[in-house]
GROMACS .gro file of C-alpha atoms in nm:
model
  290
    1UNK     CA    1   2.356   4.042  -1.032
    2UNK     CA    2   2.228   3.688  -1.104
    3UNK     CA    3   2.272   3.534  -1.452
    4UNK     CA    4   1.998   3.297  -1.543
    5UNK     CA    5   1.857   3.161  -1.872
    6UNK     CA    6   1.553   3.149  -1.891
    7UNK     CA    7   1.512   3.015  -2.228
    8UNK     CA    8   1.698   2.692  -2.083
    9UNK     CA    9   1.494   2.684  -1.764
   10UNK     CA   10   1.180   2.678  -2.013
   11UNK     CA   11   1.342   2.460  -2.262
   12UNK     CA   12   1.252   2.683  -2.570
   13UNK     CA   13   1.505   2.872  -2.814
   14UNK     CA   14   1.578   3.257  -2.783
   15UNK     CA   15   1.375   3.308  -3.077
   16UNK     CA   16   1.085   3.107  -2.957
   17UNK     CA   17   0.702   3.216  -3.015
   18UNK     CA   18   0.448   3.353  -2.732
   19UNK     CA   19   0.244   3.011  -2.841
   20UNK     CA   20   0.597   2.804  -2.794
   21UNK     CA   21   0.647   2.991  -2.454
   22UNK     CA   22   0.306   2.929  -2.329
   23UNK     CA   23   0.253   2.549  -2.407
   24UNK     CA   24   0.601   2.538  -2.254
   25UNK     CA   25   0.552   2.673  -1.941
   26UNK     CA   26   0.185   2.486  -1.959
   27UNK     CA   27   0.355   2.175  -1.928
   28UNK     CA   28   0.701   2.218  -1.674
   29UNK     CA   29   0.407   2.393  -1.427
   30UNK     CA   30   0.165   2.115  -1.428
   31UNK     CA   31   0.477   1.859  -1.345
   32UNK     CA   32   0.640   2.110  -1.087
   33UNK     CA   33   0.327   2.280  -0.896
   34UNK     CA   34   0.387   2.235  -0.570
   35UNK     CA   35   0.022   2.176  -0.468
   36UNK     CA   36   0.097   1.799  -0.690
   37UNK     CA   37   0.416   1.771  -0.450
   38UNK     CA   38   0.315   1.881  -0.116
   39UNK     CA   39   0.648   1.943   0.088
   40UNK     CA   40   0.865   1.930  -0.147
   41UNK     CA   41   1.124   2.237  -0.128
   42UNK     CA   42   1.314   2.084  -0.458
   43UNK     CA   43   0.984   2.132  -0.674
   44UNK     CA   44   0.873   2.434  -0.517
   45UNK     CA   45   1.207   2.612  -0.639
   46UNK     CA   46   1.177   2.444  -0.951
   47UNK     CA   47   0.879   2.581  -0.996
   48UNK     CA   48   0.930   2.950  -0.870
   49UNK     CA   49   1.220   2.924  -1.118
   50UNK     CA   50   0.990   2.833  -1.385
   51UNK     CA   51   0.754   3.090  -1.269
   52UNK     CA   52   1.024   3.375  -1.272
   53UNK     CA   53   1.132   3.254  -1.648
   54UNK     CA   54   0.783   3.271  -1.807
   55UNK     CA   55   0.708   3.623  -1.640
   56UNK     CA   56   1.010   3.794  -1.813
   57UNK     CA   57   0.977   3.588  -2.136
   58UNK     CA   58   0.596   3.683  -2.207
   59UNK     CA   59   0.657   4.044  -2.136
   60UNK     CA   60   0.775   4.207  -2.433
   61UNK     CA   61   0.893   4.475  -2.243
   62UNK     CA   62   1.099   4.259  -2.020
   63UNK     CA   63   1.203   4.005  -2.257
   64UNK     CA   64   1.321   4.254  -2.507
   65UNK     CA   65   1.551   4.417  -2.170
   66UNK     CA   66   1.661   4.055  -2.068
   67UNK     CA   67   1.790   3.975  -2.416
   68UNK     CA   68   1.965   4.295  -2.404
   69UNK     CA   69   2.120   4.260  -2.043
   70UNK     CA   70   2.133   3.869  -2.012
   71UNK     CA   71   2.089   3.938  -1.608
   72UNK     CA   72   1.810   4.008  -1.331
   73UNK     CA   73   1.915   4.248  -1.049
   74UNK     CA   74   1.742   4.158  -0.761
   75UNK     CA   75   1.588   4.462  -0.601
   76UNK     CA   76   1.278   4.623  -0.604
   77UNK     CA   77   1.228   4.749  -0.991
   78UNK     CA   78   1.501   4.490  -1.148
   79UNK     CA   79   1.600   4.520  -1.515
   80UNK     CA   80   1.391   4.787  -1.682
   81UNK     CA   81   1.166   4.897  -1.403
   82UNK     CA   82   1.003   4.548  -1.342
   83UNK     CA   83   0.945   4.350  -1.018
   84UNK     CA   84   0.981   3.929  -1.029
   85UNK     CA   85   0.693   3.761  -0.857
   86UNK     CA   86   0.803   3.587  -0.552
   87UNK     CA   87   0.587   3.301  -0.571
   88UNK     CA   88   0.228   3.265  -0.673
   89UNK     CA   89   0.030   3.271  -0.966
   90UNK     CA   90   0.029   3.680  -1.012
   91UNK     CA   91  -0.061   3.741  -1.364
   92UNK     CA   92  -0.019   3.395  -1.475
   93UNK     CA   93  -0.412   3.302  -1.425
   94UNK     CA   94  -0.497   3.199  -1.737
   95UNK     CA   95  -0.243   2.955  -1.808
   96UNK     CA   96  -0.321   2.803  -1.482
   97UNK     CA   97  -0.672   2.833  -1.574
   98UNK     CA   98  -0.607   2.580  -1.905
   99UNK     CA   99  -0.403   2.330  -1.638
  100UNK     CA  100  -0.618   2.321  -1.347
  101UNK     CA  101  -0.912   2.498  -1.386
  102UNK     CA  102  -0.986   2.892  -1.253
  103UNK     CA  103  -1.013   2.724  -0.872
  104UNK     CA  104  -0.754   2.486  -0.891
  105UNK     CA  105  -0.472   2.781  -1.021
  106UNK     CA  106  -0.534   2.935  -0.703
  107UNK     CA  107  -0.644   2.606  -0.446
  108UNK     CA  108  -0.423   2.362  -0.639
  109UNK     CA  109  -0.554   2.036  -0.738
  110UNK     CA  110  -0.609   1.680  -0.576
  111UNK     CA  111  -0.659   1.325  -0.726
  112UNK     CA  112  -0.990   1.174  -0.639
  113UNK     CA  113  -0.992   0.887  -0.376
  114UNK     CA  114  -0.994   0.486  -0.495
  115UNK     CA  115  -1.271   0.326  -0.435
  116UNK     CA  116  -1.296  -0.041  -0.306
  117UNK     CA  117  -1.600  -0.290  -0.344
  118UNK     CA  118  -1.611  -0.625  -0.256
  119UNK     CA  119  -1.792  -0.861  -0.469
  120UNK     CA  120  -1.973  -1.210  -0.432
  121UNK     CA  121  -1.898  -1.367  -0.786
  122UNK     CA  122  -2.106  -1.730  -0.887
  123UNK     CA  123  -1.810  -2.019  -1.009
  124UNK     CA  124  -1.950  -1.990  -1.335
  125UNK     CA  125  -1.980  -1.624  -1.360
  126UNK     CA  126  -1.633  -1.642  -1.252
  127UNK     CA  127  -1.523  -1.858  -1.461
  128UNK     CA  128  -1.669  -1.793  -1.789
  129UNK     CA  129  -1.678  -1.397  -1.711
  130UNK     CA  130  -1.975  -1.171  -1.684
  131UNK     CA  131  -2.092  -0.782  -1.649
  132UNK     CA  132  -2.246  -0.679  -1.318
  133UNK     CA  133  -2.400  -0.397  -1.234
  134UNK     CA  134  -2.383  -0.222  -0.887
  135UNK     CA  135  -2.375   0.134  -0.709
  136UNK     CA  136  -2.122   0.351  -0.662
  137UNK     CA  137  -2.124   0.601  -0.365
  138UNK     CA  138  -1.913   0.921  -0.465
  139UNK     CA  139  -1.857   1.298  -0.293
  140UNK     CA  140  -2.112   1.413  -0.595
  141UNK     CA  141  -2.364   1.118  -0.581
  142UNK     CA  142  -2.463   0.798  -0.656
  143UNK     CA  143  -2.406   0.647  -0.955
  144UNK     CA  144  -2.514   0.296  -1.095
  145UNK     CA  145  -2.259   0.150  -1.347
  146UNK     CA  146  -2.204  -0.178  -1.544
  147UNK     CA  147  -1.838  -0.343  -1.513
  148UNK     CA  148  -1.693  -0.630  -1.712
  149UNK     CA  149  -1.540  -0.879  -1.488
  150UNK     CA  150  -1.270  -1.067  -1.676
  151UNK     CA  151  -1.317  -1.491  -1.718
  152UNK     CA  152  -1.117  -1.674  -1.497
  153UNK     CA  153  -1.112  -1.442  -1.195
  154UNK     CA  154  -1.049  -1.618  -0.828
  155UNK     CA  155  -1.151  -1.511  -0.460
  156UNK     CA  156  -0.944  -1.252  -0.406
  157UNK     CA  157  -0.896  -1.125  -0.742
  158UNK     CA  158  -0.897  -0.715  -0.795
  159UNK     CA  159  -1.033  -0.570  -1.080
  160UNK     CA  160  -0.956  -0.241  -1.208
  161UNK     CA  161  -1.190  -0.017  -1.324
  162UNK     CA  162  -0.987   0.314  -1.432
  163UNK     CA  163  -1.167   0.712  -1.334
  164UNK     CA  164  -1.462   0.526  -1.213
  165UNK     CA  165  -1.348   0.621  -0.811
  166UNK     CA  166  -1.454   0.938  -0.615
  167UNK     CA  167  -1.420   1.277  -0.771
  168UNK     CA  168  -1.126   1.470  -0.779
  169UNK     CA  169  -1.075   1.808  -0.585
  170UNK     CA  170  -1.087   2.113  -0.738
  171UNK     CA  171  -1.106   2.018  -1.153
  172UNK     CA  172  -0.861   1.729  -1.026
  173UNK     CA  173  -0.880   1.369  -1.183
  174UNK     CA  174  -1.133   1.059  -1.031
  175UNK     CA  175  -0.982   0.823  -0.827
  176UNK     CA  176  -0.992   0.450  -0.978
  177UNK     CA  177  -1.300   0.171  -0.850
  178UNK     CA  178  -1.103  -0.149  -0.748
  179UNK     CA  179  -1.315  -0.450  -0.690
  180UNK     CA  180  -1.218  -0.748  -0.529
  181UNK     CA  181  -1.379  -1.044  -0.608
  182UNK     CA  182  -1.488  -1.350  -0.393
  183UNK     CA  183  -1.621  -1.675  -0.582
  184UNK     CA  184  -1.865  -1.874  -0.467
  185UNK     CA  185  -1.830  -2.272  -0.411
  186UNK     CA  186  -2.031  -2.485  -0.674
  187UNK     CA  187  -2.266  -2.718  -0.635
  188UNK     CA  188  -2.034  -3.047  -0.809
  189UNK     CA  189  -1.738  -2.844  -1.007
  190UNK     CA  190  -1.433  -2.772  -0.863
  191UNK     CA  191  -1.088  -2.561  -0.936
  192UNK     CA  192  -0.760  -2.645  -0.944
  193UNK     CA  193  -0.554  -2.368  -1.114
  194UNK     CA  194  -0.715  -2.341  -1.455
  195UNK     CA  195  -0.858  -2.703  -1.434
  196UNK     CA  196  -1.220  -2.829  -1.365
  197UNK     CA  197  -1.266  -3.149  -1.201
  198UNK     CA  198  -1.597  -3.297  -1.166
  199UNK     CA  199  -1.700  -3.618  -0.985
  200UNK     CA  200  -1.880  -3.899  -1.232
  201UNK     CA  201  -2.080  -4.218  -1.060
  202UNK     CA  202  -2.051  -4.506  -1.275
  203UNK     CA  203  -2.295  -4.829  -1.242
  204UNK     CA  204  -2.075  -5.154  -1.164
  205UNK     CA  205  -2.217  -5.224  -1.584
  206UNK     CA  206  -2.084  -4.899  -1.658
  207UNK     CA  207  -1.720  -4.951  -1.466
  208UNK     CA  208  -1.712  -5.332  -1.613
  209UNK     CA  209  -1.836  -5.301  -1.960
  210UNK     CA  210  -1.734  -4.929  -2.023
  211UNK     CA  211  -2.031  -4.679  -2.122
  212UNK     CA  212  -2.102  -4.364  -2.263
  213UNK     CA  213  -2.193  -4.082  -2.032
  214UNK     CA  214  -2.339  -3.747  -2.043
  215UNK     CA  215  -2.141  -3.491  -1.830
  216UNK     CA  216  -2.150  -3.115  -1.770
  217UNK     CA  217  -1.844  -2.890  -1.788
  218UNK     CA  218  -1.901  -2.549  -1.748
  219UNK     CA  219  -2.036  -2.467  -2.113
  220UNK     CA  220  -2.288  -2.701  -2.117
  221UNK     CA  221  -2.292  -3.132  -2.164
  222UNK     CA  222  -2.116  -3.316  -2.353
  223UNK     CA  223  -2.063  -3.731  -2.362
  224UNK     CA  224  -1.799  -3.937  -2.313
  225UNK     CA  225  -1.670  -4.262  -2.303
  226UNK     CA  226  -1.556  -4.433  -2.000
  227UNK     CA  227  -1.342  -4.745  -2.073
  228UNK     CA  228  -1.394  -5.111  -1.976
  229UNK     CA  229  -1.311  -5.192  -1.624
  230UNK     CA  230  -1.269  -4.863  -1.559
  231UNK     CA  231  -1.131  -4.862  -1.164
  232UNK     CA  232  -1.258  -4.598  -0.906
  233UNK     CA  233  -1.055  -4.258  -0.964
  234UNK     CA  234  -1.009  -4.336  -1.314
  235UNK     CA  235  -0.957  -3.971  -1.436
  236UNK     CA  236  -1.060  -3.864  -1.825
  237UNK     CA  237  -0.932  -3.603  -1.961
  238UNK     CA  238  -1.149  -3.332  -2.174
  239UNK     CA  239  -0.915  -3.049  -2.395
  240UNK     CA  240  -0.981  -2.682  -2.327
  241UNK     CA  241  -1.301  -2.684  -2.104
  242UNK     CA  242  -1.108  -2.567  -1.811
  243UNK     CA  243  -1.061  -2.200  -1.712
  244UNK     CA  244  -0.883  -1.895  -1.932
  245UNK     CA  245  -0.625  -1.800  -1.676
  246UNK     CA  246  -0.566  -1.473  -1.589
  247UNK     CA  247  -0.351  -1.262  -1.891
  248UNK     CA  248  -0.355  -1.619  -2.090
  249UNK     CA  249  -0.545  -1.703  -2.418
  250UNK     CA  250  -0.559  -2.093  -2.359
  251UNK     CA  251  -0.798  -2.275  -2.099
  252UNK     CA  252  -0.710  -2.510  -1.906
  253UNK     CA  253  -0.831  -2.876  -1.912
  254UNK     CA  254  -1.178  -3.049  -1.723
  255UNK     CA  255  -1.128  -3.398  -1.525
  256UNK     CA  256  -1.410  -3.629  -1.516
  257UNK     CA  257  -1.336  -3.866  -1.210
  258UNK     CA  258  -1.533  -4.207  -1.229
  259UNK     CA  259  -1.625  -4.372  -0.938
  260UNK     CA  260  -1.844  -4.688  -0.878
  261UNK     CA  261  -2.162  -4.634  -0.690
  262UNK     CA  262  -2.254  -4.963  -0.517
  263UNK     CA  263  -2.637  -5.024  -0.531
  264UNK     CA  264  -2.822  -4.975  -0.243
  265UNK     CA  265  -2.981  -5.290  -0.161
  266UNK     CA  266  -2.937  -5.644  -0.348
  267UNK     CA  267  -3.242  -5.878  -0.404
  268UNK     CA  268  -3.191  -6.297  -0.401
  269UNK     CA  269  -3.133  -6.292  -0.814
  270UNK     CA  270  -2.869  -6.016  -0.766
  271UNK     CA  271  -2.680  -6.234  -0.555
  272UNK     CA  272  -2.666  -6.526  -0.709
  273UNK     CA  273  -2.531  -6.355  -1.018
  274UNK     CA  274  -2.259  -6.242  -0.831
  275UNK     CA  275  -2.163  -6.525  -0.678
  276UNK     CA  276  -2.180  -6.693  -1.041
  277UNK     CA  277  -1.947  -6.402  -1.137
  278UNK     CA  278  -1.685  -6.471  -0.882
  279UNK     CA  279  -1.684  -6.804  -1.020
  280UNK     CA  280  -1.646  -6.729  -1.345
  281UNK     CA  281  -1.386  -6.440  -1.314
  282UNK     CA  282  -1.213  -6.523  -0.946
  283UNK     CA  283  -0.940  -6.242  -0.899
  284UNK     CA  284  -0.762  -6.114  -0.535
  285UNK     CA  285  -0.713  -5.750  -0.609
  286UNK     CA  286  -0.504  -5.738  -0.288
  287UNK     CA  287  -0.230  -5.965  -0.398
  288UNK     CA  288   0.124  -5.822  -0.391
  289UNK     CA  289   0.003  -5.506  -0.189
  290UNK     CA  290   0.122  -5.622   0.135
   0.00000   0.00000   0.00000
């Protein structure tokens, strides 16, 4: 003689309902099914428990005997002339039928397989964010489908996209799509975390006299101004026309680094001007390096 309590195993009071039963048992056998925990001796008991509970309790036959007794004999009629399922679904198809689906109460159920793409992402694309559109090859089909890739993303990067992987088994749930990005180089703009930095030629007027330039950044051009005597490598700084980092609502900054491009050839006039230049302004930038 074996004393259990099967309103504890199902969590319910004695005087619960058939509804209270049945959404309780609903939910212990979707977390305890063994075909969710292949291998698993603790959850298949668990769940033959659970199985033994709700077959007495939504008898009213046997649950009216078992609130009598309080105990199951074991043999082959038990309390009241009835006989415990060993293990299986028996008469419990219909529940099973609201968790898994008709096939999965008797097959079980399976999770569908991830899915992973590789993408080829433009710097600005990646930078700014974008939506791309692409097939998906699935057990069931193809399917084309637009995805929102996030600003900001890096080579290497792995977007989620959640149910959008191969079908599940058996009524079971899709797999996820992950895609992982790689971004192409660009032409003149490079990263640096969340930074831009972009390369700026100045004329030897420009780097003397100080100028104001048109630049890109990566939503467009804008001007600046470069200062007087403004020395190769001079960096300037431009606020919030860098990159929105991942999970972060500020962008980063853009550099603008000025460099003096020499002319290519000089003419007789040109030279002389210099050389009255030198005159006028004679400095040794190497003193005191060495």
């Amino acid at each position: 003689m074996a004393n259990k309590d099967y309103y504890e195993i199902l969590g319910v009071p004695r005087g619960a309902t058939d509804e209270e039963l049945k959404k309780a048992y609903r939910s212990l056998a979707k977390k305890y099914h063994p075909d969710l925990h292949p291998g698993n001796k603790a959850m298949e008991a668990r769940f033959k428990e659970i199985n033994e509970a709700y077959g007495v309790l939504s008898d009213p036959k046997k649950r009216s005997d078992y609130d009598l007794t309080g105990t199951v004999t074991s043999g082959p009629e038990g309390v009241g002339g009835f006989q415990y399922q060993d293990f299986g679904f028996g008469g419990f198809d219909d529940v099973f039928g609201e968790i898994f689906g008709r096939r999965g109460a008797r097959r079980g159920i399976q999770r569908g397989e991830d899915i992973e793409y590789s993408l080829d992402v433009d710097f600005l694309h990646a930078a700014k964010g974008t939506e791309v559109r692409f097939m998906v090859q699935r057990r069931s089909g193809a399917e084309t489908i637009t995805v929102k890739i996030p600003p900001g993303i890096t080579t290497g990067s792995r977007v989620r996209v959640a149910g959008k992987g191969d079908d599940g088994h058996e009524g079971g749930p899709p797999g996820d799509l992950f895609i992982t990005t790689s971004v192409r180089p660009h032409q003149y703009f490079r990263r640096v975390d969340n930074d831009i930095y972009v390369d700026v030629p100045l004329t030897i007027k420009e780097a003397l006299l100080g100028a104001e330039i048109k630049v890109p950044t990566i939503d467009g051009y804008t001007t600046i101004k470069s200062p007087p005597l403004t020395n190769n490598g001079y960096r300037l700084r431009i606020k919030n026309k860098g990159v929105y980092g991942a999970h972060e609502k500020a962008r980063g900054d853009q550099y603008v680094v000025m460099n003096v491009a020499l002319p290519g050839k000089l003419n007789a006039g040109s030279k002389e001007l210099i050389e009255e230049l030198d005159e006028i302004n004679p400095y040794e930038p190497r003193n005191g390096l060495w």
